[in-house]
Amino acid sequence: MKQVLSAIRQCANGQIVYPASFKSILMKKLERDVERSPVTLEKAIEKLGAFSKREHELLILLTQGETNQQISKKLFLSIGTVKNYISSIYRKLNVNNRPELMALLYGLENSGMKG
């Protein structure tokens, strides 16, 4: 029952909920896609400098696994504002969701190009 309630809360916070086995398969696929696209990595690195201070703060919290609600409370922003910043981050890095963002950042870190 706790897992069901947790999944409902995660969905309400805009997160994607799926079995852990699916998550590892998805992450491996995204990592392979990122490894095959060094141009994407280079463009993402260039765009990292285009983030505002607030976007940097959100990006750090996103990489720490914080939910939209947790980010909202920590930065004293409305949920709508958090979602707008996250959309801006996704647009700048050409990703569509958190798993893609994490795979891209994982690729940056492992390529030695994180800056």
mmCIF file of C-alpha atoms in Angstrom:
data_model
loop_
_atom_site.group_PDB
_atom_site.id
_atom_site.type_symbol
_atom_site.label_atom_id
_atom_site.label_comp_id
_atom_site.label_asym_id
_atom_site.label_seq_id
_atom_site.Cartn_x
_atom_site.Cartn_y
_atom_site.Cartn_z
ATOM 1 C CA MET A 1 0.000 0.000 0.000
ATOM 2 C CA LYS A 2 2.863 2.383 0.799
ATOM 3 C CA GLN A 3 4.328 1.824 -2.662
ATOM 4 C CA VAL A 4 1.004 2.652 -4.312
ATOM 5 C CA LEU A 5 0.651 5.867 -2.309
ATOM 6 C CA SER A 6 4.245 6.786 -3.083
ATOM 7 C CA ALA A 7 3.642 6.208 -6.802
ATOM 8 C CA ILE A 8 0.520 8.387 -6.696
ATOM 9 C CA ARG A 9 2.447 11.187 -4.974
ATOM 10 C CA GLN A 10 5.260 10.948 -7.508
ATOM 11 C CA CYS A 11 2.792 11.193 -10.398
ATOM 12 C CA ALA A 12 1.149 14.192 -8.756
ATOM 13 C CA ASN A 13 4.590 15.851 -8.579
ATOM 14 C CA GLY A 14 5.134 15.357 -12.296
ATOM 15 C CA GLN A 15 7.433 12.369 -12.054
ATOM 16 C CA ILE A 16 7.282 9.279 -14.203
ATOM 17 C CA VAL A 17 6.622 6.078 -12.282
ATOM 18 C CA TYR A 18 7.616 2.702 -13.705
ATOM 19 C CA PRO A 19 9.214 -0.522 -12.453
ATOM 20 C CA ALA A 20 12.882 -0.374 -11.444
ATOM 21 C CA SER A 21 13.732 -2.949 -14.103
ATOM 22 C CA PHE A 22 12.336 -0.641 -16.775
ATOM 23 C CA LYS A 23 14.308 2.288 -15.357
ATOM 24 C CA SER A 24 17.644 0.500 -15.739
ATOM 25 C CA ILE A 25 16.785 -0.528 -19.312
ATOM 26 C CA LEU A 26 15.737 3.030 -20.188
ATOM 27 C CA MET A 27 18.837 4.586 -18.613
ATOM 28 C CA LYS A 28 21.137 2.194 -20.476
ATOM 29 C CA LYS A 29 19.420 3.035 -23.762
ATOM 30 C CA LEU A 30 19.626 6.774 -23.110
ATOM 31 C CA GLU A 31 23.285 6.482 -22.135
ATOM 32 C CA ARG A 32 24.025 4.615 -25.378
ATOM 33 C CA ASP A 33 22.165 7.283 -27.339
ATOM 34 C CA VAL A 34 24.171 10.032 -25.639
ATOM 35 C CA GLU A 35 27.445 8.170 -26.263
ATOM 36 C CA ARG A 36 26.556 7.940 -29.965
ATOM 37 C CA SER A 37 25.893 11.680 -30.156
ATOM 38 C CA PRO A 38 29.045 13.590 -29.179
ATOM 39 C CA VAL A 39 27.724 16.600 -31.075
ATOM 40 C CA THR A 40 24.765 16.662 -28.690
ATOM 41 C CA LEU A 41 27.172 16.629 -25.748
ATOM 42 C CA GLU A 42 29.204 19.490 -27.190
ATOM 43 C CA LYS A 43 26.089 21.550 -27.831
ATOM 44 C CA ALA A 44 24.834 20.838 -24.327
ATOM 45 C CA ILE A 45 28.142 21.988 -22.845
ATOM 46 C CA GLU A 46 27.963 25.204 -24.844
ATOM 47 C CA LYS A 47 24.433 25.778 -23.607
ATOM 48 C CA LEU A 48 25.370 25.202 -19.953
ATOM 49 C CA GLY A 49 26.818 28.702 -19.952
ATOM 50 C CA ALA A 50 23.481 30.070 -21.165
ATOM 51 C CA PHE A 51 21.677 29.132 -17.937
ATOM 52 C CA SER A 52 20.547 31.808 -15.531
ATOM 53 C CA LYS A 53 21.612 31.607 -11.891
ATOM 54 C CA ARG A 54 18.155 30.291 -10.957
ATOM 55 C CA GLU A 55 18.292 27.645 -13.693
ATOM 56 C CA HIS A 56 21.657 26.506 -12.326
ATOM 57 C CA GLU A 57 20.079 26.180 -8.871
ATOM 58 C CA LEU A 58 17.205 24.138 -10.267
ATOM 59 C CA LEU A 59 19.547 21.977 -12.319
ATOM 60 C CA ILE A 60 21.540 21.095 -9.201
ATOM 61 C CA LEU A 61 18.366 20.175 -7.322
ATOM 62 C CA LEU A 62 17.111 18.134 -10.282
ATOM 63 C CA THR A 63 20.337 16.153 -10.371
ATOM 64 C CA GLN A 64 19.923 15.477 -6.646
ATOM 65 C CA GLY A 65 16.574 13.842 -7.391
ATOM 66 C CA GLU A 66 14.408 16.566 -5.869
ATOM 67 C CA THR A 67 10.744 16.667 -6.868
ATOM 68 C CA ASN A 68 9.071 19.787 -8.213
ATOM 69 C CA GLN A 69 7.385 20.273 -4.844
ATOM 70 C CA GLN A 70 10.693 19.952 -2.958
ATOM 71 C CA ILE A 71 12.357 22.424 -5.329
ATOM 72 C CA SER A 72 9.425 24.798 -4.891
ATOM 73 C CA LYS A 73 9.809 24.767 -1.117
ATOM 74 C CA LYS A 74 13.608 25.056 -1.127
ATOM 75 C CA LEU A 75 13.687 27.984 -3.550
ATOM 76 C CA PHE A 76 10.458 29.648 -2.374
ATOM 77 C CA LEU A 77 8.881 29.401 -5.832
ATOM 78 C CA SER A 78 5.428 28.307 -6.955
ATOM 79 C CA ILE A 79 5.108 24.885 -8.568
ATOM 80 C CA GLY A 80 4.189 26.616 -11.841
ATOM 81 C CA THR A 81 7.376 28.689 -11.763
ATOM 82 C CA VAL A 82 9.454 25.572 -11.053
ATOM 83 C CA LYS A 83 7.825 23.822 -14.018
ATOM 84 C CA ASN A 84 8.564 26.830 -16.240
ATOM 85 C CA TYR A 85 12.237 26.799 -15.246
ATOM 86 C CA ILE A 86 12.458 23.056 -15.809
ATOM 87 C CA SER A 87 10.873 23.448 -19.256
ATOM 88 C CA SER A 88 13.459 26.113 -20.058
ATOM 89 C CA ILE A 89 16.284 23.789 -18.963
ATOM 90 C CA TYR A 90 14.886 20.945 -21.075
ATOM 91 C CA ARG A 91 14.570 23.253 -24.089
ATOM 92 C CA LYS A 92 18.129 24.539 -23.748
ATOM 93 C CA LEU A 93 19.538 21.016 -23.490
ATOM 94 C CA ASN A 94 17.175 19.562 -26.097
ATOM 95 C CA VAL A 95 15.722 16.915 -23.771
ATOM 96 C CA ASN A 96 12.093 16.059 -23.040
ATOM 97 C CA ASN A 97 12.119 14.653 -19.519
ATOM 98 C CA ARG A 98 14.174 13.928 -16.403
ATOM 99 C CA PRO A 99 15.545 10.555 -17.507
ATOM 100 C CA GLU A 100 16.871 12.143 -20.713
ATOM 101 C CA LEU A 101 18.329 15.023 -18.696
ATOM 102 C CA MET A 102 20.053 12.646 -16.296
ATOM 103 C CA ALA A 103 21.440 10.539 -19.143
ATOM 104 C CA LEU A 104 22.798 13.660 -20.825
ATOM 105 C CA LEU A 105 24.400 14.935 -17.621
ATOM 106 C CA TYR A 106 25.791 11.481 -16.876
ATOM 107 C CA GLY A 107 27.348 11.526 -20.348
ATOM 108 C CA LEU A 108 28.848 14.970 -19.721
ATOM 109 C CA GLU A 109 30.352 13.894 -16.437
ATOM 110 C CA ASN A 110 31.816 10.691 -17.832
ATOM 111 C CA SER A 111 33.206 12.396 -20.908
ATOM 112 C CA GLY A 112 35.372 14.654 -18.755
ATOM 113 C CA MET A 113 33.695 17.696 -20.329
ATOM 114 C CA LYS A 114 31.548 18.756 -17.390
ATOM 115 C CA GLY A 115 32.138 22.375 -16.809
#
